[in-house]
GROMACS .gro file of C-alpha atoms in nm:
model
  193
    1LYS     CA    1  13.049   2.107  10.749
    2SER     CA    2  12.771   2.315  10.588
    3THR     CA    3  12.510   2.165  10.825
    4GLN     CA    4  12.733   2.260  11.118
    5ARG     CA    5  12.765   2.615  10.983
    6MET     CA    6  12.390   2.639  10.935
    7LEU     CA    7  12.325   2.524  11.292
    8ARG     CA    8  12.575   2.779  11.419
    9LEU     CA    9  12.401   3.056  11.225
   10ILE     CA   10  12.057   2.957  11.354
   11ASN     CA   11  12.198   2.942  11.704
   12GLN     CA   12  12.347   3.287  11.656
   13LEU     CA   13  12.014   3.431  11.539
   14LEU     CA   14  11.843   3.285  11.845
   15GLU     CA   15  12.109   3.440  12.065
   16PHE     CA   16  12.061   3.771  11.884
   17ARG     CA   17  11.687   3.751  11.954
   18LYS     CA   18  11.762   3.691  12.323
   19MET     CA   19  11.996   3.989  12.314
   20GLN     CA   20  11.717   4.210  12.176
   21ASN     CA   21  11.486   4.093  12.452
   22ASN     CA   22  11.754   4.129  12.724
   23LYS     CA   23  11.729   3.758  12.799
   24LEU     CA   24  12.095   3.665  12.761
   25VAL     CA   25  12.238   3.495  13.069
   26LEU     CA   26  12.577   3.342  13.143
   27SER     CA   27  12.617   2.975  13.218
   28LEU     CA   28  12.978   2.929  13.331
   29GLU     CA   29  13.161   2.601  13.367
   30GLU     CA   30  13.525   2.518  13.422
   31THR     CA   31  13.687   2.444  13.086
   32ASP     CA   32  14.038   2.410  12.948
   33VAL     CA   33  14.015   2.721  12.730
   34ILE     CA   34  14.326   2.636  12.526
   35VAL     CA   35  14.184   2.298  12.418
   36PHE     CA   36  13.840   2.453  12.363
   37LEU     CA   37  13.975   2.737  12.145
   38TYR     CA   38  14.204   2.502  11.953
   39ASP     CA   39  13.897   2.300  11.852
   40ILE     CA   40  13.733   2.612  11.709
   41PHE     CA   41  14.061   2.696  11.529
   42LEU     CA   42  14.067   2.346  11.374
   43SER     CA   43  13.719   2.391  11.227
   44PHE     CA   44  13.867   2.661  10.997
   45ARG     CA   45  14.178   2.471  10.891
   46GLU     CA   46  14.019   2.334  10.574
   47THR     CA   47  13.910   2.684  10.468
   48ALA     CA   48  14.263   2.811  10.526
   49GLU     CA   49  14.410   2.531  10.313
   50SER     CA   50  14.164   2.591  10.030
   51LYS     CA   51  14.251   2.963  10.029
   52GLU     CA   52  14.624   2.883  10.062
   53MET     CA   53  14.650   3.094  10.373
   54GLU     CA   54  14.895   3.084  10.659
   55PHE     CA   55  14.682   3.000  10.963
   56LYS     CA   56  14.832   2.976  11.312
   57PHE     CA   57  14.718   2.909  11.666
   58ILE     CA   58  14.959   3.055  11.924
   59PRO     CA   59  14.876   2.992  12.292
   60SER     CA   60  15.104   3.126  12.567
   61VAL     CA   61  15.043   2.806  12.768
   62SER     CA   62  14.948   2.453  12.659
   63SER     CA   63  14.657   2.419  12.900
   64TYR     CA   64  14.454   2.660  13.112
   65PRO     CA   65  14.138   2.577  13.307
   66MET     CA   66  13.905   2.868  13.380
   67PHE     CA   67  13.535   2.942  13.404
   68VAL     CA   68  13.372   3.038  13.073
   69ASP     CA   69  13.034   3.011  12.904
   70LYS     CA   70  13.132   2.768  12.629
   71GLY     CA   71  12.837   2.845  12.400
   72LYS     CA   72  12.902   3.217  12.415
   73LEU     CA   73  13.279   3.190  12.384
   74ASP     CA   74  13.231   2.967  12.079
   75LYS     CA   75  13.014   3.235  11.915
   76ILE     CA   76  13.264   3.511  11.997
   77VAL     CA   77  13.568   3.333  11.851
   78TYR     CA   78  13.385   3.166  11.563
   79ASN     CA   79  13.251   3.506  11.453
   80LEU     CA   80  13.591   3.675  11.474
   81LEU     CA   81  13.756   3.397  11.272
   82SER     CA   82  13.471   3.395  11.016
   83ASN     CA   83  13.518   3.768  10.965
   84ALA     CA   84  13.894   3.734  10.933
   85PHE     CA   85  13.848   3.474  10.657
   86LYS     CA   86  13.575   3.679  10.489
   87TYR     CA   87  13.791   3.991  10.460
   88THR     CA   88  14.133   3.834  10.396
   89PRO     CA   89  14.227   3.747  10.037
   90GLU     CA   90  14.381   3.418   9.928
   91GLY     CA   91  14.740   3.371  10.036
   92GLY     CA   92  14.692   3.596  10.339
   93LYS     CA   93  14.768   3.520  10.702
   94ILE     CA   94  14.541   3.476  11.004
   95VAL     CA   95  14.669   3.423  11.357
   96CYS     CA   96  14.464   3.329  11.661
   97SER     CA   97  14.665   3.388  11.977
   98VAL     CA   98  14.567   3.317  12.336
   99ASP     CA   99  14.753   3.481  12.624
  100VAL     CA  100  14.711   3.411  12.992
  101GLU     CA  101  14.810   3.737  13.155
  102GLU     CA  102  14.881   3.667  13.520
  103GLU     CA  103  14.938   4.029  13.635
  104THR     CA  104  14.603   4.161  13.508
  105LYS     CA  105  14.422   3.829  13.564
  106LYS     CA  106  14.295   3.839  13.205
  107LEU     CA  107  14.268   3.589  12.925
  108ILE     CA  108  14.339   3.767  12.596
  109ILE     CA  109  14.217   3.610  12.273
  110SER     CA  110  14.337   3.789  11.959
  111VAL     CA  111  14.245   3.726  11.599
  112SER     CA  112  14.477   3.905  11.353
  113ASP     CA  113  14.451   3.906  10.976
  114THR     CA  114  14.626   4.058  10.676
  115GLY     CA  115  14.291   4.147  10.518
  116ILE     CA  116  14.138   4.464  10.376
  117GLY     CA  117  14.146   4.644  10.711
  118ILE     CA  118  13.887   4.893  10.832
  119PRO     CA  119  13.903   5.265  10.747
  120ILE     CA  120  13.939   5.489  11.053
  121ASN     CA  121  13.606   5.663  10.986
  122LYS     CA  122  13.427   5.326  10.998
  123GLN     CA  123  13.600   5.181  11.305
  124GLY     CA  124  13.359   5.349  11.547
  125LYS     CA  125  13.059   5.194  11.373
  126ILE     CA  126  13.196   4.843  11.346
  127PHE     CA  127  13.006   4.707  11.647
  128GLU     CA  128  12.673   4.864  11.547
  129ARG     CA  129  12.388   4.631  11.464
  130PHE     CA  130  12.349   4.546  11.093
  131TYR     CA  131  12.658   4.746  11.000
  132GLN     CA  132  12.884   4.591  10.740
  133ILE     CA  133  13.223   4.710  10.623
  134GLU     CA  134  13.160   4.636  10.258
  135SER     CA  135  12.821   4.574  10.105
  136GLU     CA  136  12.950   4.312   9.860
  137HIS     CA  137  13.031   4.076  10.149
  138VAL     CA  138  12.702   3.909  10.219
  139GLY     CA  139  12.638   3.825  10.582
  140SER     CA  140  12.387   3.872  10.858
  141GLY     CA  141  12.553   4.192  10.980
  142ILE     CA  142  12.481   4.092  11.339
  143GLY     CA  143  12.815   3.926  11.400
  144LEU     CA  144  13.020   4.197  11.565
  145SER     CA  145  12.726   4.355  11.744
  146LEU     CA  146  12.649   4.017  11.901
  147VAL     CA  147  13.018   3.950  11.971
  148GLN     CA  148  13.053   4.277  12.163
  149ARG     CA  149  12.738   4.206  12.365
  150LEU     CA  150  12.855   3.852  12.450
  151VAL     CA  151  13.199   3.978  12.553
  152GLU     CA  152  13.044   4.242  12.780
  153LEU     CA  153  12.807   3.983  12.926
  154HIS     CA  154  13.122   3.785  13.006
  155HIS     CA  155  13.246   4.090  13.206
  156GLY     CA  156  13.510   4.147  12.938
  157ARG     CA  157  13.591   4.396  12.666
  158ILE     CA  158  13.681   4.385  12.297
  159GLU     CA  159  13.926   4.612  12.118
  160LEU     CA  160  13.998   4.670  11.752
  161ASP     CA  161  14.329   4.772  11.599
  162SER     CA  162  14.311   4.809  11.223
  163GLU     CA  163  14.480   4.977  10.932
  164GLU     CA  164  14.313   5.003  10.592
  165GLY     CA  165  14.482   4.778  10.337
  166LYS     CA  166  14.702   4.611  10.601
  167GLY     CA  167  14.467   4.411  10.822
  168SER     CA  168  14.287   4.400  11.154
  169THR     CA  169  14.332   4.261  11.503
  170PHE     CA  170  14.038   4.202  11.733
  171SER     CA  171  14.137   4.140  12.095
  172VAL     CA  172  13.900   4.002  12.356
  173TYR     CA  173  13.988   4.045  12.725
  174LEU     CA  174  13.809   3.807  12.963
  175PRO     CA  175  13.847   3.796  13.343
  176GLN     CA  176  14.014   3.483  13.482
  177ASP     CA  177  13.889   3.536  13.836
  178ILE     CA  178  13.568   3.346  13.918
  179ASN     CA  179  13.487   3.614  14.180
  180THR     CA  180  13.416   3.856  13.895
  181TYR     CA  181  13.094   3.666  13.832
  182LYS     CA  182  12.771   3.637  14.024
  183PRO     CA  183  12.681   3.295  14.173
  184SER     CA  184  12.375   3.292  13.944
  185GLU     CA  185  12.607   3.296  13.640
  186LEU     CA  186  12.752   2.954  13.722
  187ALA     CA  187  12.610   2.662  13.525
  188SER     CA  188  12.552   2.452  13.839
  189ASN     CA  189  12.311   2.716  13.973
  190ASP     CA  190  12.147   2.773  13.638
  191THR     CA  191  11.815   2.595  13.615
  192LEU     CA  192  11.708   2.774  13.298
  193ASN     CA  193  11.967   2.625  13.062
   0.00000   0.00000   0.00000
């Protein structure tokens, strides 16, 4: 587990370096996003049990194939869940929900927690590089800045809804339509990765 976490962190730092050098590129492949996201959810189950937290995965459908960059989606969701666990005390609740919204052709991934929440005056800064909500929580401080960049690279957007002392919800909106992307963003045409 700790080796896996370490590899993820190193990977994240490499991605952050690419982001600084404007070298981030998408490599999309068709994936069952529900199965893929459930796997990421499962990697936190042990942590939830040890902190006696209620931890739920709520998908609107049981299976949904769409084009995503698996490496980047993993970093987005892993970061959001890591943060939720970092800022939610023992006995709290974390919910990861996945909604396939047919009308808007969006996949919505939400991570909600009953943690410390984010004060209104800090919500605008939350996606800034190296910004951390509370200094006593040690971390790289690149998480949310990288998450936002990866979501935007994915032609999506991220929204925050938070109330201090009550918790936070981060919602990621990703386009379902393959025509949103350039042909060069498909894995099969990607000779670099």
